[in-house]
Coordinates of C-alpha atoms and ligand atoms in Angstrom, one line a residue:
X1 CA 28.8 -27.0 6.3
X2 CA 26.5 -25.8 3.7
X3 CA 22.3 -26.5 3.2
X4 CA 19.6 -25.8 1.2
X5 CA 17.4 -23.8 2.6
X6 CA 13.9 -25.9 1.4
X7 CA 11.6 -23.4 -1.0
X8 CA 8.9 -21.6 0.2
X9 CA 5.7 -23.0 -1.9
X10 CA 4.9 -21.5 -5.2
X11 CA 3.7 -22.2 -8.2
X12 CA 6.0 -22.1 -11.1
X13 CA 4.2 -19.0 -12.7
X14 CA 5.4 -17.0 -9.5
X15 CA 8.6 -18.4 -8.8
X16 CA 9.3 -17.5 -12.6
X17 CA 8.0 -13.6 -11.5
X18 CA 10.9 -14.0 -8.1
X19 CA 13.6 -15.0 -10.5
X20 CA 12.5 -14.5 -13.7
X21 CA 15.5 -15.2 -16.8
X22 CA 16.3 -12.4 -18.4
X23 CA 16.5 -12.9 -22.7
X24 CA 19.6 -11.8 -24.4
X25 CA 18.4 -8.8 -25.8
X26 CA 17.4 -7.5 -22.1
X27 CA 20.3 -8.8 -21.5
X28 CA 22.0 -6.9 -24.2
X29 CA 20.4 -3.3 -22.5
X30 CA 21.6 -4.0 -19.4
X31 CA 25.1 -4.0 -20.1
X32 CA 25.4 -0.6 -22.1
X33 CA 24.5 0.9 -18.1
X34 CA 26.6 -2.0 -16.3
X35 CA 30.4 -3.5 -16.3
X36 CA 31.1 -7.3 -17.6
X37 CA 33.5 -8.6 -15.3
X38 CA 35.1 -12.7 -14.5
X39 CA 35.2 -13.7 -11.2
X40 CA 36.6 -16.3 -9.0
X41 CA 35.1 -19.2 -8.0
X42 CA 34.3 -18.5 -3.7
X43 CA 34.7 -15.0 -4.9
X44 CA 31.9 -11.9 -2.1
X45 CA 30.8 -9.8 -4.3
X46 CA 28.5 -8.8 -1.1
X47 CA 29.0 -9.3 2.8
X48 CA 25.8 -9.9 4.9
X49 CA 24.9 -6.4 6.2
X50 CA 27.4 -4.7 4.0
X51 CA 25.1 -1.5 2.4
X52 CA 23.6 -2.7 -1.1
X53 CA 25.5 -0.6 -3.7
X54 CA 26.1 -3.1 -6.8
X55 CA 23.3 -5.7 -8.3
X56 CA 24.7 -8.7 -10.4
X57 CA 23.5 -10.3 -13.6
X58 CA 24.6 -13.6 -14.2
X59 CA 25.9 -14.4 -17.4
X60 CA 28.1 -17.5 -17.1
X61 CA 28.4 -19.5 -13.9
X62 CA 26.6 -19.1 -10.4
X63 CA 25.8 -16.7 -7.9
X64 CA 24.4 -18.1 -4.9
X65 CA 22.8 -16.2 -1.8
X66 CA 24.3 -17.3 2.1
X67 CA 23.1 -16.7 5.7
X68 CA 24.3 -17.6 8.6
X69 CA 21.8 -19.3 11.0
X70 CA 22.4 -21.4 14.7
X71 CA 26.1 -21.8 13.0
X72 CA 25.4 -23.5 9.6
X73 CA 26.0 -22.0 6.8
X74 CA 21.9 -21.7 3.8
X75 CA 21.4 -20.9 0.5
X76 CA 18.9 -19.2 0.5
X77 CA 18.6 -18.8 -3.0
X78 CA 20.9 -19.3 -6.2
X79 CA 20.8 -17.6 -9.7
X80 CA 21.8 -19.2 -12.5
X81 CA 23.2 -17.4 -16.4
X82 CA 20.5 -14.8 -17.1
X83 CA 19.3 -14.4 -13.9
X84 CA 20.3 -11.3 -11.6
X85 CA 20.7 -10.4 -7.5
X86 CA 18.6 -8.2 -5.7
X87 CA 15.7 -7.2 -3.9
X88 CA 14.2 -3.5 -2.5
X89 CA 17.3 -2.8 -0.6
X90 CA 18.6 -2.1 -4.0
X91 CA 15.9 0.8 -4.2
X92 CA 17.2 2.0 -0.3
X93 CA 20.9 1.3 -0.2
X94 CA 20.0 -0.3 3.4
X95 CA 22.5 -3.1 4.3
X96 CA 22.1 -6.6 2.5
X97 CA 20.6 -8.7 5.0
X98 CA 22.6 -12.1 3.3
X99 CA 25.9 -12.3 1.5
X100 CA 26.3 -12.3 -1.8
X101 CA 28.9 -15.5 -3.6
X102 CA 30.1 -16.5 -6.9
X103 CA 29.3 -19.9 -6.3
X104 CA 31.8 -21.3 -9.6
X105 CA 34.0 -19.3 -11.8
X106 CA 31.7 -17.6 -14.5
X107 CA 31.1 -13.7 -15.8
X108 CA 29.0 -11.1 -14.6
X109 CA 27.2 -7.7 -15.3
X110 CA 27.8 -5.2 -12.5
X111 CA 25.3 -2.3 -12.2
X112 CA 25.7 0.2 -9.9
X113 CA 22.4 1.2 -7.9
X114 CA 22.2 5.2 -9.6
X115 CA 22.4 3.4 -12.7
X116 CA 20.1 0.6 -12.1
X117 CA 17.6 3.4 -10.9
X118 CA 18.2 5.1 -14.2
X119 CA 17.6 1.9 -16.3
X120 CA 14.3 0.8 -14.5
X121 CA 13.2 4.8 -14.9
X122 CA 14.2 4.2 -18.6
X123 CA 13.3 0.8 -19.5
X124 CA 9.6 0.2 -19.3
X125 CA 9.6 -3.6 -19.6
X126 CA 12.7 -4.3 -17.1
X127 CA 11.2 -1.7 -14.6
X128 CA 8.5 -4.5 -14.8
X129 CA 10.6 -7.6 -14.0
X130 CA 12.5 -5.9 -11.7
X131 CA 10.2 -4.0 -9.7
X132 CA 8.2 -7.0 -9.2
X133 CA 11.4 -8.9 -8.9
X134 CA 12.8 -7.3 -5.4
X135 CA 8.6 -6.6 -4.1
X136 CA 7.9 -10.3 -4.3
X137 CA 11.8 -11.6 -2.6
X138 CA 10.9 -9.0 -0.2
X139 CA 7.3 -10.4 0.2
X140 CA 9.3 -14.3 0.3
X141 CA 11.7 -13.2 2.9
X142 CA 9.4 -11.8 5.5
X143 CA 7.0 -15.3 5.0
X144 CA 10.2 -17.3 5.4
X145 CA 11.3 -15.8 8.6
X146 CA 15.2 -14.7 6.4
X147 CA 16.3 -11.2 8.3
X148 CA 18.8 -10.4 10.0
X149 CA 17.3 -9.4 13.8
X150 CA 15.7 -11.2 16.6
X151 CA 13.0 -10.1 18.8
X152 CA 12.9 -11.8 22.3
X153 CA 9.5 -10.0 24.0
X154 CA 6.2 -11.5 25.5
X155 CA 3.3 -10.9 23.1
X156 CA 1.5 -9.2 26.3
X157 CA 4.0 -6.6 26.0
X158 CA 3.1 -3.2 24.9
X159 CA 6.8 -2.4 23.9
X160 CA 7.1 -5.7 22.2
X161 CA 4.4 -4.9 20.2
X162 CA 5.3 -1.4 19.1
X163 CA 8.8 -3.2 17.9
X164 CA 7.0 -6.2 15.9
X165 CA 5.1 -3.3 13.8
X166 CA 8.4 -0.8 13.3
X167 CA 9.5 -3.8 11.6
X168 CA 6.8 -5.2 9.9
X169 CA 5.3 -1.6 8.9
X170 CA 9.0 -0.7 7.8
X171 CA 9.1 -4.6 5.9
X172 CA 12.3 -5.5 7.6
X173 CA 12.0 -10.0 8.3
X174 CA 12.4 -10.3 11.7
X175 CA 12.0 -13.8 13.9
X176 CA 9.9 -13.7 16.8
X177 CA 10.8 -15.9 19.9
X178 CA 7.9 -15.8 22.4
X179 CA 8.7 -15.9 25.5
X180 CA 5.3 -17.0 27.0
X181 CA 5.3 -19.1 24.8
X182 CA 8.8 -20.6 22.9
X183 CA 10.1 -23.6 24.6
X184 CA 14.4 -23.1 25.0
X185 CA 14.2 -19.1 25.7
X186 CA 16.0 -19.3 28.5
X187 CA 19.2 -20.9 26.6
X188 CA 19.0 -17.8 24.2
X189 CA 18.8 -15.3 26.5
X190 CA 21.9 -17.0 27.9
X191 CA 23.4 -16.6 24.3
X192 CA 23.6 -12.9 24.2
X193 CA 23.6 -11.7 28.1
X194 CA 20.0 -11.2 28.3
X195 CA 17.2 -11.9 31.1
X196 CA 14.3 -12.3 31.2
X197 CA 13.4 -8.7 33.1
X198 CA 15.8 -6.7 29.9
X199 CA 13.0 -8.1 27.6
X200 CA 12.1 -6.8 24.6
X201 CA 15.5 -7.2 23.5
X202 CA 16.1 -7.2 19.5
X203 CA 19.7 -9.0 18.1
X204 CA 20.4 -7.5 15.3
X205 CA 22.8 -9.5 12.9
X206 CA 24.0 -12.0 15.4
X207 CA 26.0 -9.4 17.3
X208 CA 23.9 -6.2 18.2
X209 CA 21.8 -6.8 21.5
X210 CA 19.2 -3.4 21.9
X211 CA 17.5 -3.9 25.6
X212 CA 14.0 -2.4 24.7
X213 CA 15.0 -0.4 22.0
X214 CA 13.2 2.9 20.8
X215 CA 12.6 2.8 17.1
X216 CA 15.6 5.7 16.6
X217 CA 17.9 2.7 17.8
X218 CA 16.8 -0.4 16.0
X219 CA 16.6 2.3 12.4
X220 CA 20.3 2.9 13.8
X221 CA 21.6 -0.2 14.8
X222 CA 19.8 -1.9 10.8
X223 CA 21.2 1.0 9.2
X224 CA 17.6 2.5 7.8
X225 CA 19.3 5.7 7.1
X226 CA 22.7 5.0 6.0
X227 CA 22.3 5.8 2.4
X228 CA 20.8 9.3 3.0
X229 CA 23.3 12.6 2.6
X230 CA 21.7 14.8 5.1
X231 CA 23.7 17.7 4.4
X232 CA 23.0 19.1 0.8
X233 CA 20.2 21.8 0.3
X234 CA 17.0 19.3 -1.1
X235 CA 14.4 20.7 -3.9
X236 CA 12.0 19.6 -1.3
X237 CA 11.7 17.9 1.9
X238 CA 8.9 16.0 2.8
X239 CA 7.9 16.0 6.6
X240 CA 5.7 12.6 7.0
X241 CA 4.9 9.5 4.9
X242 CA 1.2 8.6 5.3
X243 CA -0.7 8.9 2.0
X244 CA -0.1 12.8 1.7
X245 CA 3.9 12.9 2.0
X246 CA 4.0 9.3 -0.7
X247 CA 2.0 11.1 -3.0
X248 CA 4.2 13.9 -2.6
X249 CA 7.4 11.8 -2.9
X250 CA 6.4 10.2 -6.1
X251 CA 5.2 13.2 -8.0
X252 CA 7.7 14.7 -6.7
X253 CA 10.3 12.9 -7.4
X254 CA 9.1 11.3 -11.1
X255 CA 9.3 15.0 -12.1
X256 CA 13.2 15.1 -12.2
X257 CA 12.7 16.8 -7.9
X258 CA 15.7 16.1 -5.1
X259 CA 12.8 14.9 -2.4
X260 CA 13.9 14.1 1.0
X261 CA 10.9 12.5 3.1
X262 CA 11.4 12.6 6.9
X263 CA 9.3 10.2 8.8
X264 CA 9.0 9.3 12.2
X265 CA 7.9 6.2 12.6
X266 CA 6.7 4.1 9.2
X267 CA 6.0 4.6 6.3
X268 CA 2.0 4.7 5.6
X269 CA 0.7 6.6 8.3
X270 CA -2.8 6.4 9.8
X271 CA -3.6 4.1 6.9
X272 CA -0.7 1.7 7.7
X273 CA -2.8 1.0 10.2
X274 CA -6.6 0.1 8.8
X275 CA -6.7 -3.6 8.4
X276 CA -8.6 -2.7 4.7
X277 CA -9.6 0.1 2.7
X278 CA -12.4 -0.3 0.6
X279 CA -13.0 3.8 -0.5
X280 CA -9.9 4.2 -2.8
X281 CA -9.8 4.5 -6.1
X282 CA -8.4 1.6 -8.1
X283 CA -9.2 -1.3 -5.7
X284 CA -12.4 -2.9 -5.1
X285 CA -12.1 -5.8 -3.0
X286 CA -10.3 -3.3 -0.6
X287 CA -6.6 -3.3 0.3
X288 CA -4.5 -3.7 3.7
X289 CA -3.1 0.4 4.3
X290 CA -0.5 -1.6 4.6
X291 CA -0.4 -3.1 1.5
X292 CA -1.0 0.1 0.3
X293 CA 1.6 1.9 2.4
X294 CA 4.3 0.0 1.0
X295 CA 3.7 -0.7 -2.4
X296 CA 3.8 3.8 -2.6
X297 CA 6.9 4.0 -0.7
X298 CA 8.5 1.1 -3.1
X299 CA 7.2 3.6 -5.9
X300 CA 8.6 6.6 -4.3
X301 CA 12.0 4.9 -3.6
X302 CA 12.2 3.5 -7.8
X303 CA 11.8 7.4 -8.5
X304 CA 14.7 8.5 -6.5
X305 CA 12.8 10.1 -3.8
X306 CA 14.7 9.5 0.0
X307 CA 12.9 8.8 3.4
X308 CA 14.5 8.7 6.0
X309 CA 13.0 6.4 8.8
X310 CA 12.7 7.2 12.8
X311 CA 13.3 10.5 12.2
X312 CA 11.4 13.5 14.2
X313 CA 11.3 16.6 12.8
X314 CA 11.4 18.6 15.9
X315 CA 12.0 22.5 14.2
X316 CA 11.3 24.1 11.2
X317 CA 14.4 27.0 10.8
X318 CA 12.0 29.6 8.5
X319 CA 13.8 32.7 9.3
X320 CA 15.6 32.6 6.1
X321 CA 15.8 30.7 2.9
X322 CA 17.0 27.8 2.5
X323 CA 14.7 26.5 5.2
X324 CA 16.3 24.3 7.4
X325 CA 14.3 21.4 9.2
X326 CA 15.9 20.2 11.9
X327 CA 15.3 16.5 13.7
X328 CA 15.8 14.8 16.4
X329 CA 18.8 13.8 16.0
X330 CA 19.9 16.8 15.9
X331 CA 20.7 17.0 12.3
X332 CA 19.0 19.9 10.2
X333 CA 18.8 19.5 6.8
X334 CA 18.4 22.3 4.4
X335 CA 15.6 22.6 2.4
X336 CA 15.0 24.8 -1.1
X337 CA 10.6 23.9 -0.2
X338 CA 9.3 21.6 2.1
X339 CA 5.6 20.2 2.4
X340 CA 4.5 19.8 5.7
X341 CA 2.7 15.8 5.7
X342 CA 2.2 15.2 9.2
X343 CA -1.5 14.3 9.1
X344 CA -3.5 14.1 12.8
X345 CA -3.7 11.5 15.5
X346 CA -7.1 10.8 16.3
X347 CA -8.0 11.0 20.4
X348 CA -7.6 7.3 21.7
X349 CA -9.9 6.3 24.5
X350 CA -7.7 5.6 27.7
X351 CA -8.6 2.0 27.7
X352 CA -5.4 -0.2 27.7
X353 CA -6.8 -3.2 24.9
X354 CA -7.7 -0.5 22.8
X355 CA -5.4 -1.5 20.0
X356 CA -7.3 -5.3 20.5
X357 CA -10.2 -4.0 19.3
X358 CA -8.9 -1.1 17.0
X359 CA -10.5 -2.2 12.9
X360 CA -12.4 -4.6 14.7
X361 CA -15.2 -3.1 16.0
X362 CA -13.3 0.0 17.1
X363 CA -13.8 2.9 14.7
X364 CA -12.5 6.5 14.0
X365 CA -15.1 7.2 10.8
X366 CA -19.1 6.5 10.1
X367 CA -19.1 6.4 6.8
X368 CA -21.8 4.1 5.0
X369 CA -19.5 1.1 5.2
X370 CA -18.4 1.1 9.0
X371 CA -23.3 1.6 8.9
X372 CA -23.3 -1.8 6.8
X373 CA -21.1 -3.9 9.0
X374 CA -23.4 -2.5 12.4
X375 CA -27.0 -2.5 10.1
X376 CA -29.9 -4.3 12.8
X377 CA -26.9 -4.1 15.6
X378 CA -26.3 -1.5 18.9
X379 CA -24.1 0.9 18.3
X380 CA -21.9 3.1 20.5
X381 CA -20.9 6.7 19.9
X382 CA -18.5 8.3 22.1
X383 CA -18.6 12.4 21.4
X384 CA -20.3 15.8 22.4
X385 CA -18.7 17.2 19.1
X386 CA -20.2 17.8 15.6
X387 CA -18.9 14.7 13.7
X388 CA -19.8 12.3 16.9
X389 CA -23.8 13.4 16.1
X390 CA -23.4 13.6 12.8
X391 CA -22.5 10.1 13.7
X392 CA -25.0 9.0 15.8
X393 CA -27.6 10.7 13.2
X394 CA -26.2 9.0 10.4
X395 CA -25.7 5.5 11.5
X396 CA -29.4 5.3 13.6
X397 CA -30.4 5.2 10.3
X398 CA -29.3 1.6 10.2
X399 CA -28.4 0.7 13.4
X400 CA -30.9 -1.2 16.1
X401 CA -29.8 1.3 19.2
X402 CA -26.9 4.4 18.9
X403 CA -25.8 5.0 23.2
X404 CA -24.5 8.6 22.8
X405 CA -22.1 8.9 25.2
X406 CA -20.8 11.8 27.0
X407 CA -18.5 12.6 29.5
X408 CA -19.8 16.4 30.2
X409 CA -23.1 17.1 31.0
X410 CA -25.0 17.3 27.9
X411 CA -24.4 18.6 24.4
X412 CA -25.3 22.3 24.3
X413 CA -21.8 23.8 24.8
X414 CA -20.4 22.0 21.9
X415 CA -22.7 20.9 19.4
X416 CA -24.5 22.5 16.5
X417 CA -28.2 23.1 18.0
X418 CA -30.1 20.8 14.5
X419 CA -28.1 18.4 15.6
X420 CA -29.4 18.4 19.7
X421 CA -32.4 18.8 18.3
X422 CA -32.4 15.1 16.4
X423 CA -31.0 13.4 18.1
X424 CA -33.3 14.4 21.2
X425 CA -36.6 13.0 18.7
X426 CA -34.3 10.2 17.4
X427 CA -36.4 7.2 19.1
X428 CA -33.3 4.8 18.5
X429 CA -31.1 7.5 20.1
X430 CA -30.5 7.0 23.7
X431 CA -28.1 9.5 25.4
X432 CA -25.6 8.7 28.2
X433 CA -24.3 12.0 29.8
X434 CA -21.6 11.7 31.8
X435 CA -20.7 8.7 31.4
X436 CA -17.1 7.1 30.3
X437 CA -16.2 3.8 29.1
X438 CA -14.1 2.1 31.1
X439 CA -13.2 -1.6 29.3
X440 CA -13.5 -3.4 25.9
X441 CA -13.8 -6.9 26.0
X442 CA -14.0 -9.7 23.1
X443 CA -12.0 -12.8 21.4
X444 CA -10.5 -10.9 17.7
X445 CA -13.6 -8.5 17.5
X446 CA -15.3 -6.7 19.7
X447 CA -18.2 -8.7 21.7
X448 CA -18.5 -6.3 25.2
X449 CA -18.3 -2.6 25.9
X450 CA -18.4 -1.1 29.5
X451 CA -19.0 2.4 31.1
X452 CA -19.5 4.3 33.9
X453 CA -21.9 7.7 35.2
X454 CA -19.4 9.7 36.6
X455 CA -22.4 11.0 38.1
X456 CA -23.1 7.1 40.3
X457 CA -20.0 5.1 40.0
X458 CA -22.0 2.9 38.8
X459 CA -20.7 0.4 35.8
X460 CA -22.8 -1.4 32.8
X461 CA -21.6 -4.0 30.4
X462 CA -22.9 -4.6 26.7
X463 CA -23.5 -6.9 24.5
X464 CA -22.5 -4.0 22.2
X465 CA -20.2 -4.5 18.8
X466 CA -19.0 -1.9 17.8
X467 CA -17.9 1.6 19.4
X468 CA -17.0 4.9 17.5
X469 CA -15.0 7.1 18.4
X470 CA -15.2 10.4 17.6
X471 CA -13.4 12.8 20.3
X472 CA -11.7 14.7 17.5
X473 CA -8.3 14.7 15.8
X474 CA -5.5 16.4 16.9
X475 CA -2.9 17.7 14.1
X476 CA 0.7 17.1 14.2
X477 CA 1.5 21.0 14.6
X478 CA 3.4 21.1 17.8
X479 CA 6.4 20.8 16.5
X480 CA 6.3 24.3 13.5
X481 CA 7.2 26.6 17.0
X482 CA 4.9 29.0 14.6
X483 CA 6.4 29.2 11.6
X484 CA 2.8 29.0 9.4
X485 CA -0.3 30.1 10.3
X486 CA -3.2 27.3 12.3
X487 CA -6.3 28.0 13.3
X488 CA -7.9 27.6 16.3
X489 CA -7.9 24.4 16.7
X490 CA -4.0 23.5 15.9
X491 CA -4.4 22.5 11.9
X492 CA -2.5 24.4 8.7
X493 CA -4.3 27.5 7.3
X494 CA -3.0 26.9 2.9
X495 CA -4.1 29.1 -0.4
X496 CA -7.5 30.8 0.8
X497 CA -8.5 29.9 3.7
X498 CA -5.3 32.7 4.8
X499 CA -7.7 35.6 5.5
X500 CA -5.3 38.9 4.7
X501 CA -5.3 39.4 8.4
X502 CA -3.4 35.5 8.4
X503 CA -1.0 37.7 6.0
X504 CA -0.2 40.7 7.6
X505 CA 0.1 39.0 10.4
X506 CA 2.8 36.3 8.8
X507 CA 4.3 39.1 6.8
X508 CA 4.0 37.6 3.4
X509 CA 6.5 39.1 1.9
X510 CA 5.2 38.2 -2.4
X511 CA 3.3 40.4 -4.0
X512 CA 1.1 37.1 -5.2
X513 CA -1.4 35.4 -3.2
X514 CA 0.0 32.0 -1.2
X515 CA -0.6 28.9 -4.1
X516 CA -3.8 26.7 -3.2
X517 CA -1.2 24.3 -0.6
X518 CA 1.0 27.0 0.1
X519 CA 0.9 27.4 3.8
X520 CA 1.8 31.8 5.2
X521 CA 5.2 30.9 4.3
X522 CA 6.4 30.7 0.8
X523 CA 7.3 27.4 -0.5
X524 CA 6.2 25.9 2.3
X525 CA 2.9 23.9 2.2
X526 CA 0.6 21.7 4.0
X527 CA -1.1 18.7 3.4
X528 CA -4.0 15.9 4.3
X529 CA -5.1 15.3 7.5
X530 CA -3.3 18.0 8.7
X531 CA -4.4 21.1 6.9
X532 CA -7.6 23.3 7.7
X533 CA -10.6 21.6 6.5
X534 CA -8.7 18.9 4.7
X535 CA -11.1 16.2 4.3
X536 CA -9.8 12.9 6.7
X537 CA -9.5 10.7 3.6
X538 CA -6.8 8.4 2.8
X539 CA -8.0 9.8 -1.3
X540 CA -7.6 13.2 -0.8
X541 CA -4.4 13.2 1.1
X542 CA -3.5 11.6 -2.0
X543 CA -4.9 13.9 -3.7
X544 CA -3.1 17.3 -1.9
X545 CA 0.2 15.7 -1.7
X546 CA 0.1 15.1 -5.3
X547 CA -1.2 18.1 -6.3
X548 CA 1.2 20.1 -4.1
X549 CA 3.9 19.4 -6.8
X550 CA 3.2 21.6 -8.9
X551 CA 3.3 24.6 -6.6
X552 CA 6.9 23.7 -5.3
X553 CA 7.7 23.4 -9.5
X554 CA 6.5 27.0 -9.8
X555 CA 8.0 27.8 -6.6
X556 CA 11.1 27.0 -7.4
X557 CA 11.8 28.7 -10.6
X558 CA 10.4 31.6 -9.4
Ligands
FAD1 C1 -7.4 3.1 12.0 C2 -7.9 4.2 10.6 C3 -8.4 3.5 9.8 C4 -8.8 4.2 8.6 N1 -9.2 4.6 7.0 C5 -10.1 5.0 6.1 C6 -10.2 3.9 5.0 O1 -10.8 3.0 5.0 N2 -10.3 5.4 4.1 C7 -10.0 6.2 3.9 O2 -10.3 7.4 3.2 N3 -10.0 7.1 5.0 C8 -9.1 6.4 6.3 N4 -8.6 7.0 6.8 C9 -8.1 7.5 7.1 C10 -7.0 7.9 6.6 O3 -5.7 6.9 7.2 C11 -6.0 9.6 7.0 O4 -7.1 10.6 6.3 C12 -5.0 9.3 6.2 O5 -3.8 8.9 6.6 C13 -4.6 10.6 6.3 O6 -3.4 11.1 5.7 P1 -2.1 11.8 5.3 O7 -1.0 11.1 5.2 O8 -2.5 13.1 5.4 O9 -1.3 11.2 6.9 P2 -1.3 10.7 7.9 O10 -1.6 9.1 8.2 O11 -1.5 10.9 9.6 O12 0.1 10.3 8.0 C14 1.3 11.8 8.7 C15 2.5 10.8 9.3 O13 3.7 11.7 9.7 C16 4.3 11.0 10.4 N5 4.7 12.3 11.2 C17 4.1 12.8 12.4 N6 4.8 14.1 13.0 C18 5.8 14.4 12.4 C19 6.9 14.9 12.7 N7 7.4 16.1 13.6 N8 8.7 14.0 12.0 C20 8.4 13.7 11.8 N9 6.9 12.4 10.7 C21 6.2 12.6 11.1 C22 3.5 10.4 11.1 O14 4.1 8.9 11.5 C23 2.9 9.7 9.9 O15 3.3 7.8 9.5 C24 -8.8 5.8 8.5 C25 -7.6 6.4 10.0 C26 -7.6 5.2 10.4 C27 -7.0 5.6 12.3

C-alpha cells in the first residue's frame, strides 16, 4: 500500500525553490552533461541506502521518491516534467534516504555525480537552482523527520545527547523515541530485541541495530565516508572541519586542489556549538554556528572537497614526503601538503549540567556583546590568568558586581601585576580565593550559582545569571608527535614566530624561511585557534584558513 505524505506547510515561492521546474534552455544545458534515456513504469532508478551517484531530470513521465515507514510505502515527493531528483547527498555521494522510482513510463536525463559537480561549477544559473534546492530539501527532510535513523534513548542521558548532537551537526535526519515520554516504547524495544539497559540505541535503515555506539560506528553504519578514496595522494589534507579548516577547504577546492578534510566529530568545530554568532561579517542579525558550518560544508563539497567524518587524526608521519596522516581506523592518507586546523577546546567547569547553560548564562568570551547581556547584573568570572583578569576589569565597567573565583590562594603567580592592581582597586570586583563553583541551576537560562570556599568548606548559592569561564584552552596538538614546533602551552608556532633556534632544532631544510602560516615542517601549515598567537575568533580562523591556500600553491610548485 502506498500513501502520500502530507506536505509541510510552505509558501508557494518556497516550494518553487525546493522543487523548481527547469526551462527548456536549462534542460538543454544539462543534457550536454548527461544521457537521455527511456524509463519503464515501476523501474527503480536508485535503491534506498545505495550511494547516490546519479541525478535524474524528468523530460516526460513522473518519478517518485518512496520510503518504507512502519511496513507501508510513503511517497515523499513526486517529480514531473522539468523537475529533478537529488538533495545534498548528491554532493557528498553518501547513501540515499529513500528509493527513487519511475511512477510512469517516460524519458529522463541521467547525470553522474562528477558531471553534475562540473556543471554547477561552470553554470552560475544552474548552480543557484540546484544548490538552493538541495539545501532546502535536506532542511525539509530534517523538519519532517524523513530519515533512515531512529534513536531510542532518554533526554536525561549523556550518551543520547551525544548521538543526537552528532546526527544533528552532521545534518542527518532522525526520529527520536524518548523512553521517558513516548508511549509504546516497550513495543519498539521488543521489535528490535533490545532492552532499556541497552540505550541509547541507534537503528539504521530498519536493520542495523547499534547499542550505545561511538560516533565512528554510526558514521560507518550510515556510510558517511564510503565515497571517499583514502589511498591516493592528495594535494592537500586538512585536519579539522571548524571554521578554519572549512575555509581552507572551500578556497583550496575552488582553486582546483584535490582536498580531503579529516574531522573527528562533525563540521563546525567550536563555532558549531555557538547558538548565535553576532560578530561575523555579513550577518547583521547573527547566525547560528550550526547554520554557518552547514553552509560552509555544502560549499566545500560543491567545489569537490571531500570531508571524512568521525575520524580522528592520530599521527602525522612526517619523516618523508609525501607526508601521511594516520587516522583512528588505522588508515594512512598520503598528502603533498597539510593544513592543521584542529582548534582548541576551552577548559570546561567540571559540573554535570554545564552543557545546558553554555550560551545561556555560561560564556567562554567576554566581548562587548556579552557585556551588554549582563549590564547591571552580577557576574562570576572563573580563572586566575590574564584572560580572566581582563574579563573581570572589562565586565566591571557595565556589571553591577564581578565575583572573581580563583581556585588557588591568589593571583600573584598567574596574572600580570597591572591587572592585579586594577582588580584590587576596583570597587565592583570581589576576589574569592580558594573558591570553586559547585553547582549551576536554572530553567532554560542560568539563574543560580553555588560556590564552595575550599578552606572553610562553606557553600553559598547566589542568584547570578552569568558565569564567564576563563580557565584557558587546550590546543588540539597532542596527536602531532613532535613533528612541528609548539609554544610552551602546546599551540603551533608558524611563520615569523619561529625563531632561528626553533628552525635549527626542527632541521628546517630550505633556503627560504617558512611562509606566514607555515610550521617548522615545510608544506605543513597551522591555522585558526590551534596556532600560537591566533585571535580565537571565527572571522580570524576563516581568514587564516583562506590565506594559507596561497602558500599551499607555492609549496606545491616548489
Ligand atoms: C560556545 C562558544 C561560542 C563562541 N562564540 C563565538 C562568537 O560569537 N564569535 C567568535 O568570533 N568566536 C566565537 N567563539 C570562538 C570560535 O568558535 C573559535 O575561535 C573558532 O571556532 C576557531 O575555529 P577553528 O577552526 O580554528 O577551530 P575549532 O572551531 O576548534 O575546530 C577544530 C575542529 O578540529 C576537529 N579536531 C580536533 N582534533 C582533531 C583530530 N585529531 N582529528 C580530526 N579532527 C580534529 C574538532 O572536532 C573541530 O571540529 C566561540 C567559541 C565557543 C566554544
